[in-house]
Short mmCIF file of C-alpha atoms in Angstrom, two decimals:
data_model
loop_
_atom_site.label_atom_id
_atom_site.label_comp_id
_atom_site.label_asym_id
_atom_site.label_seq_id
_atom_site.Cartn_x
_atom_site.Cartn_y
_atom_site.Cartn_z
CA UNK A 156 0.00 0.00 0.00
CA UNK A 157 1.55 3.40 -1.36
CA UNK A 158 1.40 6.51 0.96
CA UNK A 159 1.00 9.70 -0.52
CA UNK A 160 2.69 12.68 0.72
CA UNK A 161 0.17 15.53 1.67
CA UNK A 162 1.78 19.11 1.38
CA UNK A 163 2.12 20.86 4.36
CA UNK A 164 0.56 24.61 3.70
CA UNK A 165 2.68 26.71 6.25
CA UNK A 166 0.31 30.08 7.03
CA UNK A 167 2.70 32.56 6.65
CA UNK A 168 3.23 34.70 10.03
CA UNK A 169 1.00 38.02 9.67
CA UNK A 170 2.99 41.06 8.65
CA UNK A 171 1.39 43.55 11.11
CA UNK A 172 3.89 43.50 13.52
CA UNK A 173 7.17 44.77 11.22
CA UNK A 174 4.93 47.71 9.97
CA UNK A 175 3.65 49.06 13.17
CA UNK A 176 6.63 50.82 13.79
CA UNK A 177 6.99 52.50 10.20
CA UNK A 178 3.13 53.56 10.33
CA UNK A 179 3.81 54.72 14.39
CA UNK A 180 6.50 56.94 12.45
CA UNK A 181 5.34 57.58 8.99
CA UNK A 182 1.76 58.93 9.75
CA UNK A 183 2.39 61.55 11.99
CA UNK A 184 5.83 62.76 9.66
CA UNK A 185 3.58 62.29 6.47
CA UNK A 186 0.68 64.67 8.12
CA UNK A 187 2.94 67.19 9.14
CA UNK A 188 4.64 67.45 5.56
CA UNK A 189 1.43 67.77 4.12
CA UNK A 190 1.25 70.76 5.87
CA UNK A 191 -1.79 69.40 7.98
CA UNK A 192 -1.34 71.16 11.69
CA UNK A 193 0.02 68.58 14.04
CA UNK A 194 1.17 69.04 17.37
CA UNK A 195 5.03 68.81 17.44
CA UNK A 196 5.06 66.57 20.60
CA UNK A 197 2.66 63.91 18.76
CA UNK A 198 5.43 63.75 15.89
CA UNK A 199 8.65 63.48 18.35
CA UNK A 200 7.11 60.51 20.32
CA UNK A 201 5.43 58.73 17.71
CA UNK A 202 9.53 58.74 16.51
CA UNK A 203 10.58 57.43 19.84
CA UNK A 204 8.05 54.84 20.03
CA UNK A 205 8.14 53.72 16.76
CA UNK A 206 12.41 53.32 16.56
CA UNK A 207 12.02 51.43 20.42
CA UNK A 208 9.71 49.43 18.67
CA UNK A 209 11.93 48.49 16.46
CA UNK A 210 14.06 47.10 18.94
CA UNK A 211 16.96 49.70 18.74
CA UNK A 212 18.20 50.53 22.10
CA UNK A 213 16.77 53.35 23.56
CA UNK A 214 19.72 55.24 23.69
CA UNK A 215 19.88 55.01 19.64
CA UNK A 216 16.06 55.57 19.69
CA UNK A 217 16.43 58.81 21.20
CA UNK A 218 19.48 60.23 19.46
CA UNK A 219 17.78 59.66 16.00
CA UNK A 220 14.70 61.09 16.96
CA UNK A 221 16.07 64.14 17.69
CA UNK A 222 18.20 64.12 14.46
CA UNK A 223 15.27 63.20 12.46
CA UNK A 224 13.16 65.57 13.62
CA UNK A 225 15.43 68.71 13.75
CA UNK A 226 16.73 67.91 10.01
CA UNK A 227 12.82 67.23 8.82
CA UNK A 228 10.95 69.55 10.80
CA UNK A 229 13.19 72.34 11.63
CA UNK A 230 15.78 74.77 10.29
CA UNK A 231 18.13 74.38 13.42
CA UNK A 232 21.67 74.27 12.19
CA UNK A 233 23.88 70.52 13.13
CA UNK A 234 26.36 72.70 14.73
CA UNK A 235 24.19 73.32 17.34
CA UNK A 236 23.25 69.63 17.69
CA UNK A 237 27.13 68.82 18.01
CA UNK A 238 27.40 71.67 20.67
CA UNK A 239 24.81 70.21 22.56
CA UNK A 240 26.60 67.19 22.56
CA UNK A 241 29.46 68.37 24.45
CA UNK A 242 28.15 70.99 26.85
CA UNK A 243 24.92 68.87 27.82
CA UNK A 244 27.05 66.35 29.38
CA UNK A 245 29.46 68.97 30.89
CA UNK A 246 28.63 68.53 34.77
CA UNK A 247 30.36 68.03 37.34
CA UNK A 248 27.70 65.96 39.04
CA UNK A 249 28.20 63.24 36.05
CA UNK A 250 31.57 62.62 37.11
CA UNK A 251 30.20 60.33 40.15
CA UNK A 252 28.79 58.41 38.19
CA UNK A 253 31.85 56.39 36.87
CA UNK A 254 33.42 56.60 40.55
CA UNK A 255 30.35 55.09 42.01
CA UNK A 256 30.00 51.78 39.43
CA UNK A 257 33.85 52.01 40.33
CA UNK A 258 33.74 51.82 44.12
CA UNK A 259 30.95 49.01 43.75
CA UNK A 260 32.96 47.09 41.64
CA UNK A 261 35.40 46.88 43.63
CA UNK A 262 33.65 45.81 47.22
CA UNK A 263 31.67 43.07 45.02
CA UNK A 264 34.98 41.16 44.39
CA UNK A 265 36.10 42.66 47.85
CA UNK A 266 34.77 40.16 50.08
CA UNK A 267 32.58 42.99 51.90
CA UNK A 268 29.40 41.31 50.95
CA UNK A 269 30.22 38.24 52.67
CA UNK A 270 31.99 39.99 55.76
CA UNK A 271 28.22 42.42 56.07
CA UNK A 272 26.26 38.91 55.27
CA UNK A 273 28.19 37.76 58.40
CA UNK A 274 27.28 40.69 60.72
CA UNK A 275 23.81 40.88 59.87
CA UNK A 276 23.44 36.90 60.54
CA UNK A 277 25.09 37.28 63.52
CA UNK A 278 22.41 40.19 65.22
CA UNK A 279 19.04 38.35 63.26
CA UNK A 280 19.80 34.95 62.29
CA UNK A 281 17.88 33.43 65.17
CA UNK A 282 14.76 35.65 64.21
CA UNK A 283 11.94 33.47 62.44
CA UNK A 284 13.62 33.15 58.75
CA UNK A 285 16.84 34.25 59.85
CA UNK A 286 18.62 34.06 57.27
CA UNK A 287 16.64 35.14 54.81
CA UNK A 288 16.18 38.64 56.99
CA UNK A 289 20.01 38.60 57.05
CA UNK A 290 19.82 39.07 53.61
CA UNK A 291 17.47 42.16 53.76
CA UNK A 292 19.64 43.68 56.30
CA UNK A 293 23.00 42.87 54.28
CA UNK A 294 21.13 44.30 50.86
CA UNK A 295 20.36 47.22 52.79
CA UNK A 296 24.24 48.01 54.31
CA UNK A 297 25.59 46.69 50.79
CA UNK A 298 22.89 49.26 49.40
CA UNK A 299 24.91 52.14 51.42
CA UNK A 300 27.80 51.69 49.52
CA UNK A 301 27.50 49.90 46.24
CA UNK A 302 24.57 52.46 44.51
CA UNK A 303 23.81 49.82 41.97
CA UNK A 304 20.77 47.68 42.26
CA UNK A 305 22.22 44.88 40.04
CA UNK A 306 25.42 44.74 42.14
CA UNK A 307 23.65 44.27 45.11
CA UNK A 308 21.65 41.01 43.99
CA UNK A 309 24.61 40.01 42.41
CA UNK A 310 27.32 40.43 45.44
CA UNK A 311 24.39 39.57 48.34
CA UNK A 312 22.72 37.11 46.57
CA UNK A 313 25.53 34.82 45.29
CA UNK A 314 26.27 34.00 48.80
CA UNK A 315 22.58 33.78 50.58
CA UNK A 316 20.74 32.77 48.12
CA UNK A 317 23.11 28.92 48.26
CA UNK A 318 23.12 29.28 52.46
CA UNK A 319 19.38 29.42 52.02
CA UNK A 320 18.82 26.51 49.97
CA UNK A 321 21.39 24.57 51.89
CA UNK A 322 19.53 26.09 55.17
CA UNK A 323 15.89 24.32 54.06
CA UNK A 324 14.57 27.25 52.70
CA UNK A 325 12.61 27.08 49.73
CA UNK A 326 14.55 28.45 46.46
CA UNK A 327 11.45 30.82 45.93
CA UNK A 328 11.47 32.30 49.39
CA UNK A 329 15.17 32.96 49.40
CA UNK A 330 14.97 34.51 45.71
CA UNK A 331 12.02 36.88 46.24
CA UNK A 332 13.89 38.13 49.22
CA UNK A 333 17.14 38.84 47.51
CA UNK A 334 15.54 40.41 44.38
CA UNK A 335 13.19 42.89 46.13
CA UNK A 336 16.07 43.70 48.71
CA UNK A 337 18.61 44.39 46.05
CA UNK A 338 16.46 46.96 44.70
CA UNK A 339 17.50 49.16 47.54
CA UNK A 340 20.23 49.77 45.71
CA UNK A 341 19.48 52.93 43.82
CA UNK A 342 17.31 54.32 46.93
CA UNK A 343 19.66 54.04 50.08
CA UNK A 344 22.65 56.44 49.22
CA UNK A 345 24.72 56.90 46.82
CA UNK A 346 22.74 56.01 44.04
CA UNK A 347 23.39 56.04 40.47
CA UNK A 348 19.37 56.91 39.86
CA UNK A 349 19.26 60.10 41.78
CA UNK A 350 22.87 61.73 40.35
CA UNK A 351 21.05 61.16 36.81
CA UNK A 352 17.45 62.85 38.38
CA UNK A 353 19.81 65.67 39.96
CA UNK A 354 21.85 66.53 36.05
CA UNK A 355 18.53 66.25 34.47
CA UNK A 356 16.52 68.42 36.84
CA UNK A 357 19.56 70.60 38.16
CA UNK A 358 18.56 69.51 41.73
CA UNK A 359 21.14 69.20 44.73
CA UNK A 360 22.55 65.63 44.54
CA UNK A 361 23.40 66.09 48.40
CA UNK A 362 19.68 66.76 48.95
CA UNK A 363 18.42 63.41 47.15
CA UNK A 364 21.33 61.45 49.10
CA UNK A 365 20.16 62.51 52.31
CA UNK A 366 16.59 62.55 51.55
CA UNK A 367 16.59 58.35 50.60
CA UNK A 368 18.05 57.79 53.87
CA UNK A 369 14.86 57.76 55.67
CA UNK A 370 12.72 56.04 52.69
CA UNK A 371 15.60 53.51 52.27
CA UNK A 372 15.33 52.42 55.85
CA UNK A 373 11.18 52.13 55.88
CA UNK A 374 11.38 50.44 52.54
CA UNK A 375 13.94 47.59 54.32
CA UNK A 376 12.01 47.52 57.66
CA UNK A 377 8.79 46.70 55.40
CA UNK A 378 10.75 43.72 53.41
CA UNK A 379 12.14 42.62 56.31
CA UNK A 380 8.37 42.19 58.29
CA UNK A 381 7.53 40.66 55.30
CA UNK A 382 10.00 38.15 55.45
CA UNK A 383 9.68 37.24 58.93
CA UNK A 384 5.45 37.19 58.76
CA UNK A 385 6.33 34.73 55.70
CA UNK A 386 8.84 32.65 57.46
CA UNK A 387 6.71 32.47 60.72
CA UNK A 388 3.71 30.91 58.72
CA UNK A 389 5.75 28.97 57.46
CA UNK A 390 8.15 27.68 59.85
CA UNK A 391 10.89 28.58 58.73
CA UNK A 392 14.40 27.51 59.88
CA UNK A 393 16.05 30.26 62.12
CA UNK A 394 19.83 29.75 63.28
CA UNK A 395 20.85 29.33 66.92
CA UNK A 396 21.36 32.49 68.87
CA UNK A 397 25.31 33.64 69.03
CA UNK A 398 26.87 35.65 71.46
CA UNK A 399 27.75 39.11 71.81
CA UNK A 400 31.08 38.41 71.94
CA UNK A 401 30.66 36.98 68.31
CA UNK A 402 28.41 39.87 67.27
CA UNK A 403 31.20 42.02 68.32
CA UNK A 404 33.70 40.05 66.69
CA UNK A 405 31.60 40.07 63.21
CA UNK A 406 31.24 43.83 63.47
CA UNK A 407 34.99 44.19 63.13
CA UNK A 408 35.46 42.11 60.60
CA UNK A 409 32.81 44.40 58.70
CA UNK A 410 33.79 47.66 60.20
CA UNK A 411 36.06 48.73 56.99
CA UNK A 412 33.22 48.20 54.51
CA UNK A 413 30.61 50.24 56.92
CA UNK A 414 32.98 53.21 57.40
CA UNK A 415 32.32 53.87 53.68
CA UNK A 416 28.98 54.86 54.51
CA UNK A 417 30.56 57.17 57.18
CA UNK A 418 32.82 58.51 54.29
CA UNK A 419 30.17 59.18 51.80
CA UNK A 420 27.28 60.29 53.71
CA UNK A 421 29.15 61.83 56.63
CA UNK A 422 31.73 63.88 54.15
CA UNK A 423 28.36 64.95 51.72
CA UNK A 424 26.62 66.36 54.92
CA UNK A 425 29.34 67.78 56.70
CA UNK A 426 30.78 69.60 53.55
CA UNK A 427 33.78 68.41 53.74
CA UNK A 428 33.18 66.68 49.73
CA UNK A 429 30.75 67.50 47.45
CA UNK A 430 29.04 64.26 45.95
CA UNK A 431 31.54 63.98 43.45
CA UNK A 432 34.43 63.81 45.56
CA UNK A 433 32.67 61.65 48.03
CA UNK A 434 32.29 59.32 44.89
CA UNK A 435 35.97 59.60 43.97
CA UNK A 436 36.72 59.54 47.92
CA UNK A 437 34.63 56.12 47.97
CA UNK A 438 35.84 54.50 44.29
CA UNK A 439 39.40 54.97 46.46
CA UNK A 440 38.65 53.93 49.90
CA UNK A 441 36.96 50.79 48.26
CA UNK A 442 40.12 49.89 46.49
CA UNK A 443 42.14 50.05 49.38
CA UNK A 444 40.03 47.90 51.36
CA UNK A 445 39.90 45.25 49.01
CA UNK A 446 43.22 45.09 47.77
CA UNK A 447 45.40 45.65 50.61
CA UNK A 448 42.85 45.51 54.19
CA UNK A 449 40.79 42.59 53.56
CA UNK A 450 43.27 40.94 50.35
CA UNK A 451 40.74 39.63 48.81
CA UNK A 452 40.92 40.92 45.52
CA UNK A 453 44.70 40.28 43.50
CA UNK A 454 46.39 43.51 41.99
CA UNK A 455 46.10 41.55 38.97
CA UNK A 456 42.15 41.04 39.08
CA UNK A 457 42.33 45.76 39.39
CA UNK A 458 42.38 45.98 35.51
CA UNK A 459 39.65 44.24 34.61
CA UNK A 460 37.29 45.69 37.43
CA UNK A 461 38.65 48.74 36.05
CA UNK A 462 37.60 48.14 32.51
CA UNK A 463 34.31 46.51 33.64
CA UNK A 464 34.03 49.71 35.44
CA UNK A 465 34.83 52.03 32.27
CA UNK A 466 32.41 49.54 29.74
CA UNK A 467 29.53 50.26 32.40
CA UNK A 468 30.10 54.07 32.46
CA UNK A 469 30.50 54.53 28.95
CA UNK A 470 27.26 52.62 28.37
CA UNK A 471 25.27 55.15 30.92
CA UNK A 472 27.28 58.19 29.61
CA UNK A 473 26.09 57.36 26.27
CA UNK A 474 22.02 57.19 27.34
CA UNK A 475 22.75 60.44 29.28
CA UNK A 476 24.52 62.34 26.05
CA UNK A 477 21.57 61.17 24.31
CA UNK A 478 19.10 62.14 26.86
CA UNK A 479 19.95 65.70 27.25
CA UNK A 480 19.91 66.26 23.61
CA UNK A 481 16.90 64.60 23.62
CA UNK A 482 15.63 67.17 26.48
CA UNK A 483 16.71 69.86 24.59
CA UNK A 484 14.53 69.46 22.07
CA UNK A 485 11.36 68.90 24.22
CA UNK A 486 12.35 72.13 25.87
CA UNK A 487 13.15 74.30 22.97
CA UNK A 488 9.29 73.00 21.19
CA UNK A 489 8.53 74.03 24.66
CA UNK A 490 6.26 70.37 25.27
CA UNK A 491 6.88 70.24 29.07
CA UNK A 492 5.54 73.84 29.12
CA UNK A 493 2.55 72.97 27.08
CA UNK A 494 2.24 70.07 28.92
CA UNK A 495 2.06 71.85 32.54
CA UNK A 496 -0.41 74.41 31.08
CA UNK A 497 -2.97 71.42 29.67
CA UNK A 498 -2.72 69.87 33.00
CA UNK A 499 -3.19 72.69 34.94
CA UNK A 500 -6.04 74.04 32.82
CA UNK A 501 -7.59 70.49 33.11
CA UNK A 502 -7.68 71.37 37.24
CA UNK A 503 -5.00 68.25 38.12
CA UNK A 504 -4.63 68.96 41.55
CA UNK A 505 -1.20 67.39 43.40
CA UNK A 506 -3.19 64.31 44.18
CA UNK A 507 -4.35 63.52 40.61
CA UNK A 508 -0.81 64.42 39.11
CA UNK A 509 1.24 61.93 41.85
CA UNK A 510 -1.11 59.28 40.66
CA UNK A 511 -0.77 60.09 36.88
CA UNK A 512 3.21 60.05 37.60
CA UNK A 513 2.82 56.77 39.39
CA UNK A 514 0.85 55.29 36.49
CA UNK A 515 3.29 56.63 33.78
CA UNK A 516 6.39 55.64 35.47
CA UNK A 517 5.19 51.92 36.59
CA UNK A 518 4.18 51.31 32.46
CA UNK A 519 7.22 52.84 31.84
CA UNK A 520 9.12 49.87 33.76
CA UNK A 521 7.54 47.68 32.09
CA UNK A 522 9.50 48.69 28.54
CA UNK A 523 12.69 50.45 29.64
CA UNK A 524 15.42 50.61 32.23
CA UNK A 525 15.73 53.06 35.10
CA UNK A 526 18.42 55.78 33.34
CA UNK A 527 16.28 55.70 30.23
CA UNK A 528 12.78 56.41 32.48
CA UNK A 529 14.58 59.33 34.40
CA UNK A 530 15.94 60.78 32.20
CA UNK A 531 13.19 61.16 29.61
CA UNK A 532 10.44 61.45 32.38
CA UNK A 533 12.20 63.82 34.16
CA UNK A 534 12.50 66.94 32.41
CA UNK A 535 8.73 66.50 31.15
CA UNK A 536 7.38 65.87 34.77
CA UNK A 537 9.90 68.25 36.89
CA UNK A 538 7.96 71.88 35.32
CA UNK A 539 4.37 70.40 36.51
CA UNK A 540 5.35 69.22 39.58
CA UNK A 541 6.95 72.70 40.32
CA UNK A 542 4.04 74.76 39.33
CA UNK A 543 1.87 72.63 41.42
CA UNK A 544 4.06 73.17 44.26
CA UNK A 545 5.55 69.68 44.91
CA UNK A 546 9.32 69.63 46.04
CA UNK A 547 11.99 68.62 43.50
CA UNK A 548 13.24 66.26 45.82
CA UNK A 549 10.10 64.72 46.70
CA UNK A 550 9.53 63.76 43.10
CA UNK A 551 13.13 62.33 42.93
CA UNK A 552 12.20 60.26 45.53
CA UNK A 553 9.12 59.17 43.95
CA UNK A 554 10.52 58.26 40.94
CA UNK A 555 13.59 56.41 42.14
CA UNK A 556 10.95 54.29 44.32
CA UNK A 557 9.20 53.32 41.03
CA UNK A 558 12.11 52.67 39.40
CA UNK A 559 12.72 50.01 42.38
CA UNK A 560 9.58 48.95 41.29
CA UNK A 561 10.06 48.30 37.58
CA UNK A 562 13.27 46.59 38.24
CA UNK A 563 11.51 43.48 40.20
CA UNK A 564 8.88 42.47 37.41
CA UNK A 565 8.90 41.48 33.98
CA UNK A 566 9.69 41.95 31.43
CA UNK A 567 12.49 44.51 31.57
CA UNK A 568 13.25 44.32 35.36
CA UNK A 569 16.79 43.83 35.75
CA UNK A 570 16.82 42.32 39.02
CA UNK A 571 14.59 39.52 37.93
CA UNK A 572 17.52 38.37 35.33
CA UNK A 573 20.26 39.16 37.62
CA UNK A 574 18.78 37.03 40.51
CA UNK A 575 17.52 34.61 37.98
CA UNK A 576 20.74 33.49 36.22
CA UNK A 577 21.99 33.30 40.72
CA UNK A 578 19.20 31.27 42.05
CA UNK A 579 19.01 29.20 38.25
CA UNK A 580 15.25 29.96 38.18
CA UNK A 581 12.71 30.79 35.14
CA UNK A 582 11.49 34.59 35.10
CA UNK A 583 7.57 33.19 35.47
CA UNK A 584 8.57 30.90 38.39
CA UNK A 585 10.63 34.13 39.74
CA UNK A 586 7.75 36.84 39.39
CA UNK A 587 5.66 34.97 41.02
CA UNK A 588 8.56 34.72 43.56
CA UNK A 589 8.19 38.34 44.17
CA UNK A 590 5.11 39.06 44.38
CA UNK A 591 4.55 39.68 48.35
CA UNK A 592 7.59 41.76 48.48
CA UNK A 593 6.80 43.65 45.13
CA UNK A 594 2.86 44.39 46.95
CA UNK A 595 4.66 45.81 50.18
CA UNK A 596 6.63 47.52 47.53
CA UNK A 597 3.33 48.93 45.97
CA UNK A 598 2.02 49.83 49.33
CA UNK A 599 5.70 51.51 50.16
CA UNK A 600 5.64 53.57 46.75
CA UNK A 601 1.73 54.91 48.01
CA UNK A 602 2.69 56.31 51.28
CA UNK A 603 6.25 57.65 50.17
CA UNK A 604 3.66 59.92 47.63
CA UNK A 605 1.46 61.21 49.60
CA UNK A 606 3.17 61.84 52.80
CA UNK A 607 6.36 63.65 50.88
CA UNK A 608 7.73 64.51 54.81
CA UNK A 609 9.07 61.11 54.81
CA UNK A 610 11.50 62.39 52.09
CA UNK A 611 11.73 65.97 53.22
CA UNK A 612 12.01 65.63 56.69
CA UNK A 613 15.80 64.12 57.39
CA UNK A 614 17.13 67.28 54.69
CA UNK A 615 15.05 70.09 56.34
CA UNK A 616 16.05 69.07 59.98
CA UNK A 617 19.66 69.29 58.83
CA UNK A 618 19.24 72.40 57.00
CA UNK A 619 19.77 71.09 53.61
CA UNK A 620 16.55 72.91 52.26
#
């Protein structure tokens, strides 16, 4: 008996997709050179969209919208595009940047994580889920120094995240712990986040470091309750009770990496360094400690943390160069203006706005990373705010908590894939991981906006503002 082969009709895949980003882009542009009246800010983020869409990194994305739409639209000359270039980036604030990603380089290979894993065991290990609210506690000192979310999951949670496992702990617990506590991060100080709020806003970096102190500390008292109502329902395993003589003992062994919270926060509020030298001050300090206090890092192992370091900063200086120029056209179309008065005429009181930022910026996580958010959000949200008489800082605060936020669910949050490729976990099995520390999160992110002394309170005591 013969078989006969029946084709196989393949339905070809529809073509919708490809061509959403050239009709996002090409209706708008087409309108406008028909000469049929079209607001500007329609045209230069249907550009932005439609190149993102495109999967072109954002960075890209903005740069060529900005020369698309001055060579198309307007009659600016490239000069002053190349100018822009230059003197948008020229800050002194930018500088700690690099020395920031530089210290925290250097204290993840440093063996400070492990030393401030130690010391927070040691005073909470024989709470319910000890460990596991070690590892909020160490996220949280780690936070003080690194200023990099990432670097925190990465240096806290490649140590805990094992113990934890080995401990009893379910993988899931110990990985929804580590990836909302790393996300502290960019809201203790320093942080990377606020020094790129502060150059696009021109607000006081000093101001935003001392104003996430108090925030930073709720934020990790919350995760840690969390942890410890989760554990207790659970049963988890706590660790025997140690003495104070080992306490003591554990403190200094961890006392050189805490004094670099001393360093930075105690030389920004003193005056003794402006943020910039306390980041220089720290990159420094770090290096000494890991090289030649605690030896754990080889002199040979210093060049490549210090091109690691230089790849990182390059990548960020890159979005910002981009960013500004990408600012300076909203501002010189004058869309954050227009924007302010159409919100204003509309009758958005502070309460509706806070909850219209909230909204934007928690999409907005969902497609980009936090320099890209804050420093396109920024400039467009700062003039409303200030007309409607909410603090600068405040708002930095606000949107550095969302960014937190964004980082710890899919499908851009950076945590997740950090802590995923540590704990060898899927990003579904992972988010839902998360999910009772990203809700205490959510409930964080609603008081820190509507009670803004929680951010303004620590800076006006010490006469900051």
């Amino acid at each position: 008996m013969s078989t006969v082969a029946v084709p196989v009709v393949s339905r070809a895949a529809p073509r919708w997709p490809a061509l959403l980003p050239i009709l996002i882009i090409g209706i708008p542009v087409a309108l406008k050179l028909a000469g049929i009246d079209l607001a500007n800010g329609w045209i230069i983020f249907a550009l932005l969209i439609g190149l993102m869409l495109t999967g072109m990194p954002v960075s890209i994305s903005l740069g060529l919208t900005v020369l698309v739409y001055l060579f198309m639209m307007t009659t600016v000359p490239i000069q002053s595009v190349a100018l822009k270039l230059f003197t948008g980036i020229e800050k002194f604030e930018i500088m700690a940047i690099p020395f920031f990603i530089l210290a925290g380089n250097f204290l993840t290979h440093g063996g400070v994580a492990r030393r401030m894993i130690h010391f927070a065991s040691s005073m909470i290990g024989h709470w319910h889920g000890g460990l596991g609210l070690a590892g909020v506690m160490a996220c949280a000192l780690f936070a003080a120094v690194s200023g990099s979310s990432p670097a925190t999951v990465v240096a806290i949670g490649s140590i805990v995240l094992p113990a934890m496992v080995l401990q009893g702990f379910p993988p899931r617990f110990g990985a929804g712990v580590i990836t909302t506590s790393g996300a502290l991060g960019i809201l203790i100080p320093p942080s990377i986040v606020m020094v790129m709020y502060a150059v696009a806003t021109n607000t006081s970096v000093g101001q935003l470091f001392i104003a996430g102190i108090i925030p930073g500390l709720v934020l990790a008292t919350m995760l840690g309750l969390t942890t410890w109502w989760r554990a207790r329902k659970n049963d988890y395993p706590r660790q025997p009770r140690v003495t104070w003589g080992e306490r003591l003992r554990a403190f200094r062994e961890s006392i050189w990496g805490l004094l670099l919270i001393v360093v930075v926060i105690g030389g920004i509020y003193t005056g003794i360094f402006t943020p910039t030298e306390a980041a220089a001050m720290s990159a420094v300090y770090a290096f000494f400690v890991a090289v030649f206090v605690y030896k754990d890092m080889p002199l040979a192992k210093v060049p490549k943390v210090l091109l690691d370091s230089a790849n990182m900063s390059a990548m960020l200086l890159y979005i910002i160069t981009n960013a500004v120029m990408f600012s300076y056209l909203l501002t010189s179309e004058n869309i954050p203006q227009a924007m302010a008065a159409w919100m204003l005429g509309k009758g958005l009181g502070v309460i509706a706005f806070l909850l219209v930022v909230n909204i934007l910026l928690l999409l907005a996580g969902n497609v980009m990373e936090p320099s890209s958010i804050v420093l396109i959000m920024a400039p467009i949200l700062f003039p409303v705010a200030v007309k409607l008489g909410i603090h600068p800082v405040h708002l930095g605060i606000l949107m550095v908590v969302n960014m937190e936020v964004g980082m710890c669910h899919p499908p851009v949050g950076l945590n997740l894939y950090v802590a995923s490729g540590i704990a060898k976990m899927g990003i579904t099995e992972l988010t839902i991981a998360v999910w009772p520390w990203l809700l205490t999160m959510l409930i964080f992110l609603g008081i820190v906006t509507y009670v803004p002394e929680i951010s303004l309170w620590l800076p006006r005591a010490l006469g900051m503002l």
